[in-house]
mmCIF file of C-alpha atoms in Angstrom:
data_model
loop_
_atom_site.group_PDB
_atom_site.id
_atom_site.type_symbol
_atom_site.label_atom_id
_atom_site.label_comp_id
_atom_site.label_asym_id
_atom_site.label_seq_id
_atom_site.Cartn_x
_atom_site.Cartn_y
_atom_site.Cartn_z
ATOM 1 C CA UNK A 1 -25.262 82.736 107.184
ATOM 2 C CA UNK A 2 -22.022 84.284 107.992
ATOM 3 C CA UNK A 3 -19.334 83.689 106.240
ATOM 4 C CA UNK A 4 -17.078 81.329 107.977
ATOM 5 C CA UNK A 5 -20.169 79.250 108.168
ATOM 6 C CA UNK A 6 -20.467 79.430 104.296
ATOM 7 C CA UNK A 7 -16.786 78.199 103.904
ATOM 8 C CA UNK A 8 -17.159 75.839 106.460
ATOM 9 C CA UNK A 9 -20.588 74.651 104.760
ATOM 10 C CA UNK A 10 -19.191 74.928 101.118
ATOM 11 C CA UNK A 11 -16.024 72.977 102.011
ATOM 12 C CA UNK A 12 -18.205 70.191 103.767
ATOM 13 C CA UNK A 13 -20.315 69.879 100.532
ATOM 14 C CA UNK A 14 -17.361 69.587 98.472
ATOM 15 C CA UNK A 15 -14.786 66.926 100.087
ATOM 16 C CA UNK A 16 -17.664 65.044 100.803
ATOM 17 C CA UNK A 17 -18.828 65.222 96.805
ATOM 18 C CA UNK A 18 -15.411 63.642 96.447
ATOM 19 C CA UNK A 19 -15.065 61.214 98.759
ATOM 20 C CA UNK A 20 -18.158 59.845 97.697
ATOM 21 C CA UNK A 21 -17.278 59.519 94.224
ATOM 22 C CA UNK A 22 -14.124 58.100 95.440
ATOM 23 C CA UNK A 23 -16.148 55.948 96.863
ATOM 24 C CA UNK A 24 -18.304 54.901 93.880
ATOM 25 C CA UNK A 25 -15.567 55.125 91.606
ATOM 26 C CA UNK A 26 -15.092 51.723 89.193
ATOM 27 C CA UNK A 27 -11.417 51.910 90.330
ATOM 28 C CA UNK A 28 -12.813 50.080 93.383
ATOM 29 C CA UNK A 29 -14.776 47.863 92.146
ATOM 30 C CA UNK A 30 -12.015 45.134 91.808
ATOM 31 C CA UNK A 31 -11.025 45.184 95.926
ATOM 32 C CA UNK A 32 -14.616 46.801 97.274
ATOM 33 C CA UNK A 33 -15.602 44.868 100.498
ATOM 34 C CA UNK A 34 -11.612 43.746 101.196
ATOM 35 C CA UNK A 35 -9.570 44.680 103.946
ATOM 36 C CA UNK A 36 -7.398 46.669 101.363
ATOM 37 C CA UNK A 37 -9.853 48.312 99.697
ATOM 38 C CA UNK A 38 -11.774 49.349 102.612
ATOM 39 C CA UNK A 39 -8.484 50.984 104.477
ATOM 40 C CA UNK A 40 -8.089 52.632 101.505
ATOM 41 C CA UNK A 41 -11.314 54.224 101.184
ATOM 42 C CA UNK A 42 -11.220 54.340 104.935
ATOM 43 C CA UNK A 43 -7.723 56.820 104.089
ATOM 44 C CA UNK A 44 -9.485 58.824 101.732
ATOM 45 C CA UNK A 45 -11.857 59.791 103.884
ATOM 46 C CA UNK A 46 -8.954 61.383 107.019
ATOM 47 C CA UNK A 47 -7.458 63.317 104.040
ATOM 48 C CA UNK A 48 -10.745 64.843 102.176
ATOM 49 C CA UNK A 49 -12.621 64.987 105.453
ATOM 50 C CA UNK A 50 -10.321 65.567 108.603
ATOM 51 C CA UNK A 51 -6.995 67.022 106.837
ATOM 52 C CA UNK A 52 -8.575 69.600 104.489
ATOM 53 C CA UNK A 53 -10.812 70.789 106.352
ATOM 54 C CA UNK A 54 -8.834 71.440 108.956
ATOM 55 C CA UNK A 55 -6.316 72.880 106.481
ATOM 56 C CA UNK A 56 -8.713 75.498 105.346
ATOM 57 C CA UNK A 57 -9.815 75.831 109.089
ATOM 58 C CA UNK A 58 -6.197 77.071 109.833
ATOM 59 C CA UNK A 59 -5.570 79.181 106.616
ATOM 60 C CA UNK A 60 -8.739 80.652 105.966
ATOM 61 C CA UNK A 61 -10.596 80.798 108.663
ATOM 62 C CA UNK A 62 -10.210 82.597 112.085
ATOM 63 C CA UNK A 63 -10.867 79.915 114.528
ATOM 64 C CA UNK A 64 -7.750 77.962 116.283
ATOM 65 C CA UNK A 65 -8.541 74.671 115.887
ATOM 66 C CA UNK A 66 -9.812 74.211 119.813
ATOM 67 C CA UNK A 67 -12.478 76.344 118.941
ATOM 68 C CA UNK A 68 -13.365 74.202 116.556
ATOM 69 C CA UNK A 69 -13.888 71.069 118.764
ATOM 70 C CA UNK A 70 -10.509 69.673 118.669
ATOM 71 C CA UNK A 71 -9.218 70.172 121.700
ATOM 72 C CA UNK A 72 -6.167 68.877 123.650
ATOM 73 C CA UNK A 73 -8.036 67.642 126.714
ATOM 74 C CA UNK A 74 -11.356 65.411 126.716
ATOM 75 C CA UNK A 75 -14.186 67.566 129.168
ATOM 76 C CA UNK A 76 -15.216 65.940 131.880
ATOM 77 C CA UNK A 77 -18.743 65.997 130.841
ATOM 78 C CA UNK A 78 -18.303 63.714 127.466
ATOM 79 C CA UNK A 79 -18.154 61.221 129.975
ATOM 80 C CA UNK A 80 -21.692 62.031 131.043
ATOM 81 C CA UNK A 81 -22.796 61.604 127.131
ATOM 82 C CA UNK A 82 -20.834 58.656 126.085
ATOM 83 C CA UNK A 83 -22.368 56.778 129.233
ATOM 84 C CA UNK A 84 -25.790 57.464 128.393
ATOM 85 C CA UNK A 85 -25.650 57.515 124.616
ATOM 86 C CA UNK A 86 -23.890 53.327 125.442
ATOM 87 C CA UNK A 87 -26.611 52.390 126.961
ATOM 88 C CA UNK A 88 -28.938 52.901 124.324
ATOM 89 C CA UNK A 89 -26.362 51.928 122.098
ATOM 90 C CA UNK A 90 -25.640 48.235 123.146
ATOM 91 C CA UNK A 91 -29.163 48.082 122.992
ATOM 92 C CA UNK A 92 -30.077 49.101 119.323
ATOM 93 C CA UNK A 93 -27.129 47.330 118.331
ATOM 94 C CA UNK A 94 -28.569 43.764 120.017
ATOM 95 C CA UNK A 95 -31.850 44.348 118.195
ATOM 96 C CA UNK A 96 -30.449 44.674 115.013
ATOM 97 C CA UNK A 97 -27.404 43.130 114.810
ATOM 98 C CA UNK A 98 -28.926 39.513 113.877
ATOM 99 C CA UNK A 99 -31.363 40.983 111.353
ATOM 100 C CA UNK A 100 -29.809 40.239 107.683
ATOM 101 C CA UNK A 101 -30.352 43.473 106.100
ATOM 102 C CA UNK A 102 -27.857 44.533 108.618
ATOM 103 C CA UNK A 103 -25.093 42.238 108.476
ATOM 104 C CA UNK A 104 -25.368 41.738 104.540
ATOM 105 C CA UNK A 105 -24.144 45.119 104.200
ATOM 106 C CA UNK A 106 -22.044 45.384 107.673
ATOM 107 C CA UNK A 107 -18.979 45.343 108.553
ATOM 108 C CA UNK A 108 -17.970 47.225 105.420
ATOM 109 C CA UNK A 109 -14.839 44.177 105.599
ATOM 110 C CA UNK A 110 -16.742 41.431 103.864
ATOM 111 C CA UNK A 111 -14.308 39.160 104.674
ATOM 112 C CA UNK A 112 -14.994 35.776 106.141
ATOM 113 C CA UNK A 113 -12.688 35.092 109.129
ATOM 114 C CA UNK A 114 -11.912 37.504 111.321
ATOM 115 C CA UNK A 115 -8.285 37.267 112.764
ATOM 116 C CA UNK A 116 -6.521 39.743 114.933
ATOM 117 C CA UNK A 117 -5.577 40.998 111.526
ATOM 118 C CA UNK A 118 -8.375 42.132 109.843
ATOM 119 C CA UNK A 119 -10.207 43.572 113.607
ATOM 120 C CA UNK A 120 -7.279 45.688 113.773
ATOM 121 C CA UNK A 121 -7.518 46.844 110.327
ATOM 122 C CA UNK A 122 -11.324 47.515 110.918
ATOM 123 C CA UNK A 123 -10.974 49.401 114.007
ATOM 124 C CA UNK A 124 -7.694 51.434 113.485
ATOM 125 C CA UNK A 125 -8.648 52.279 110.116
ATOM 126 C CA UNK A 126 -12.842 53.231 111.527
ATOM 127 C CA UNK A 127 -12.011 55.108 114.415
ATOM 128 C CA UNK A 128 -9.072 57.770 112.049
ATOM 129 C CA UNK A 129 -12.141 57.848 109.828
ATOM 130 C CA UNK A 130 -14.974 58.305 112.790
ATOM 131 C CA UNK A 131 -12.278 61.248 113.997
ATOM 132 C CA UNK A 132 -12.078 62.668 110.713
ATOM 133 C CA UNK A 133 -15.878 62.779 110.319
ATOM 134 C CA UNK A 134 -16.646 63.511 113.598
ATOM 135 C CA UNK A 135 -14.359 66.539 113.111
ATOM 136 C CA UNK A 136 -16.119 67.844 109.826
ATOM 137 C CA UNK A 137 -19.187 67.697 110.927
ATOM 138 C CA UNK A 138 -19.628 68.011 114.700
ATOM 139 C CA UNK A 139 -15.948 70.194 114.841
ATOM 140 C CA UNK A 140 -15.529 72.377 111.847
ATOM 141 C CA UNK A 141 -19.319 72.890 110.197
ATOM 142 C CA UNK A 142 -20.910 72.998 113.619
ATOM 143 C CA UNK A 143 -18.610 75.390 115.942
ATOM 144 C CA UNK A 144 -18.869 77.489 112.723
ATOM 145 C CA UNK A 145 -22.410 77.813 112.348
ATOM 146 C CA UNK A 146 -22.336 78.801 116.211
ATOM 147 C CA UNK A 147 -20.342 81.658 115.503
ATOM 148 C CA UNK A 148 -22.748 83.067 113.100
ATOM 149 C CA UNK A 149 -26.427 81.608 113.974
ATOM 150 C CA UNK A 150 -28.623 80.438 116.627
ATOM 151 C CA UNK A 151 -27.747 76.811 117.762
ATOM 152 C CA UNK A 152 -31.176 75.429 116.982
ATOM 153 C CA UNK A 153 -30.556 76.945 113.258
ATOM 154 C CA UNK A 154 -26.162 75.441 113.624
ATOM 155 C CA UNK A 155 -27.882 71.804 114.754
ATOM 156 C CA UNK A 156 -30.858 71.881 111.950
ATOM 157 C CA UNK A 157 -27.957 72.717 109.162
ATOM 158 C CA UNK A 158 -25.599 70.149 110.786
ATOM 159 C CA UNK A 159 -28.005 67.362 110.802
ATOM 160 C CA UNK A 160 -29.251 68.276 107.192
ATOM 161 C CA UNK A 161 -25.950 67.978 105.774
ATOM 162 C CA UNK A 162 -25.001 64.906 107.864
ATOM 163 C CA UNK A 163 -28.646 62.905 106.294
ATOM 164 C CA UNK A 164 -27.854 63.967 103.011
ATOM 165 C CA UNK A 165 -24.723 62.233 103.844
ATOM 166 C CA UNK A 166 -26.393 59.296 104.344
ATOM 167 C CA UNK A 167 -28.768 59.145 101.411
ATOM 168 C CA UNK A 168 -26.894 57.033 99.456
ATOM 169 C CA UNK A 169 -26.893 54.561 102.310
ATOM 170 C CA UNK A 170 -30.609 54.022 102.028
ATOM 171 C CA UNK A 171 -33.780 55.328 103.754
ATOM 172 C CA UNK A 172 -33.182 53.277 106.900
ATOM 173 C CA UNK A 173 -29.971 55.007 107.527
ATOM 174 C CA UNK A 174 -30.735 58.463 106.346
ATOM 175 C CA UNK A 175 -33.516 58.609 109.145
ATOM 176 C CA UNK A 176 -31.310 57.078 111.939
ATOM 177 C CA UNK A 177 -29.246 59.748 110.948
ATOM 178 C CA UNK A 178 -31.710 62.615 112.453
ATOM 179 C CA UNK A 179 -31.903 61.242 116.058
ATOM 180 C CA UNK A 180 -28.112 60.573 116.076
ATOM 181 C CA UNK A 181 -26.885 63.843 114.615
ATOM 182 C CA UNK A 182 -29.223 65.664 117.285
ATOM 183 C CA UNK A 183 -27.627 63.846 119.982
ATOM 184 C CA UNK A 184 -23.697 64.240 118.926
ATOM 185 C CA UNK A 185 -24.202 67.968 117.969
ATOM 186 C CA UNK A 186 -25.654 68.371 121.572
ATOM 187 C CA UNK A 187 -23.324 66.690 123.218
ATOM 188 C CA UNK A 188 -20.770 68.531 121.141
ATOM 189 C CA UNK A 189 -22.205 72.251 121.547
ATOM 190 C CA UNK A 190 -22.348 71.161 125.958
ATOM 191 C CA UNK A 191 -18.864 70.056 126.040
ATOM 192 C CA UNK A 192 -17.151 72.736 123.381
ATOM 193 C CA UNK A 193 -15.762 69.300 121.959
ATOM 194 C CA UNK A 194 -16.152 66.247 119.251
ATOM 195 C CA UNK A 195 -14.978 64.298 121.699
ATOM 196 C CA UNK A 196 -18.261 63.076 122.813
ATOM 197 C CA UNK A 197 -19.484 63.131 119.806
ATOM 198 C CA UNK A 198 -16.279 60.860 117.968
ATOM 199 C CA UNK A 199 -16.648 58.270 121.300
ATOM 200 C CA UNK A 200 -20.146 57.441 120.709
ATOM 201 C CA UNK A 201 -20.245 57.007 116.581
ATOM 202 C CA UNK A 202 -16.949 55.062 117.125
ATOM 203 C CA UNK A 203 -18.872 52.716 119.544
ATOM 204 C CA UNK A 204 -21.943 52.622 117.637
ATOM 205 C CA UNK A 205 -20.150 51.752 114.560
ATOM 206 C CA UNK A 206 -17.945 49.146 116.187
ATOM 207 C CA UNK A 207 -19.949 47.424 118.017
ATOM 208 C CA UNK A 208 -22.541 47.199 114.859
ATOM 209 C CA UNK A 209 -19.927 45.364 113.288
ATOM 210 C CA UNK A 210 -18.510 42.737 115.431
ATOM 211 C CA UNK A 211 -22.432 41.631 116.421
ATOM 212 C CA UNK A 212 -22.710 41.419 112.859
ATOM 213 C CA UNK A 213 -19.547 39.391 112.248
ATOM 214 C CA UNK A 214 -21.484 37.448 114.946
ATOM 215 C CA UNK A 215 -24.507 37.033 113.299
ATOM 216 C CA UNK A 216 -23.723 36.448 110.147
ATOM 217 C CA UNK A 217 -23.635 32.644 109.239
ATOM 218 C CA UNK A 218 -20.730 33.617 106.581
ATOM 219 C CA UNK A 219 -18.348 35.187 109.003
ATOM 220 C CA UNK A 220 -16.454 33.937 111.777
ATOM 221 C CA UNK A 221 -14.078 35.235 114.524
ATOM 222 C CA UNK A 222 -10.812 32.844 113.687
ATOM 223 C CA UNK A 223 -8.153 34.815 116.688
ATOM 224 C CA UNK A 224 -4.988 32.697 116.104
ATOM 225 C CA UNK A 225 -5.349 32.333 112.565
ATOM 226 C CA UNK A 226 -4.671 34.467 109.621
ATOM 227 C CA UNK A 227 -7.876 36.340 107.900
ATOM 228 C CA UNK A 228 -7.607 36.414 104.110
#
């Protein structure tokens, strides 16, 4: 492994270690599951995942950040990806949006009515965090493993890190993460861009959560009224 690819890998590893016990952390435990809480953790995330990395990205390592997936413009083809990844999308989403081991843990907001207030805060605060991640992963570790490996090895050590990232979530998740991090790395290395890539978690994890709202008999879209 070259390495830029270490740093990149090393950093990835680290702010991730630290979100997550940011995450875990007892100092939580009092507004886990509100609005609040989850913005915050939400917050963490941008700075430890999306600002440092691409703080180190500028200062240490010799990519511009364009080369690195973040690019000005969107590429035509992400399009292309976004369409097809929907369609499957919408779909896995209707299947298991109404099951309750889904919506008792989704959305992340556990609170009951759902105003304009609190879908703001969900989606605002998700998609910074889906850019953030989206950039770590598919921007920063992957474009930086293609400048020192193979892309079948770059996509094998993306998706690696990215189920270990989602061990904690449980075995259902870590495995959905496989398929999923194939895709968005693909889309990403066809496009030079986490465009694609940010487009179709943001609409995967969105959409997960209002069918859930849905679905769950303790939630309740309340547009007009206030959301505690």
């Amino acid at each position: 492994m070259g390495i830029h690819a270490g740093v990149a890998v090393a950093t990835a590893i680290l702010a991730y270690a630290v979100y997550y016990g940011i995450v875990v952390s007892p100092a939580l435990d009092g507004i886990r599951g509100t609005i609040v809480g989850v913005v915050v953790k939400r917050l963490a995330g941008v700075i430890l995942l999306g600002f440092v990395p691409a703080g180190i990205a500028v200062t240490a390592l010799p990519f511009p950040l364009a080369e690195l997936g973040l690019t000005p413009l969107i590429p035509p083809r992400t399009w292309l990806w976004v369409g097809g990844a929907s369609v499957v999308i919408v779909i896995g989403c209707l299947l298991t949006a109404h099951k309750p081991e889904n919506y008792d843990v989704y959305p992340e907001m556990r609170t009951p009515r759902w105003g304009f207030g609190a879908v703001a805060a969900n989606s605002i605060s998700s998609a910074l965090y889906m850019f953030a991640y989206e950039f770590l992963f598919r921007g920063f570790v992957l474009f930086a493993c293609l400048a020192a490996m193979t892309p079948a090895l770059a996509i094998t050590v993306n998706v690696v890190l990215y189920v270990l990232a989602h061990v904690p979530k449980g075995r259902r998740e870590a495995l959905g993460s496989i398929p999923l991090g194939v895709v968005v790395c693909l889309a990403s290395i066809d496009t030079g861009a986490i465009w694609a890539a940010f487009l179709i978690h943001s609409i995967m994890s969105q959409l997960n959560d209002y069918l859930a709202v849905r679905a769950n008999p303790g939630m309740r879209f309340a547009f007009g009224t206030s959301a505690p």
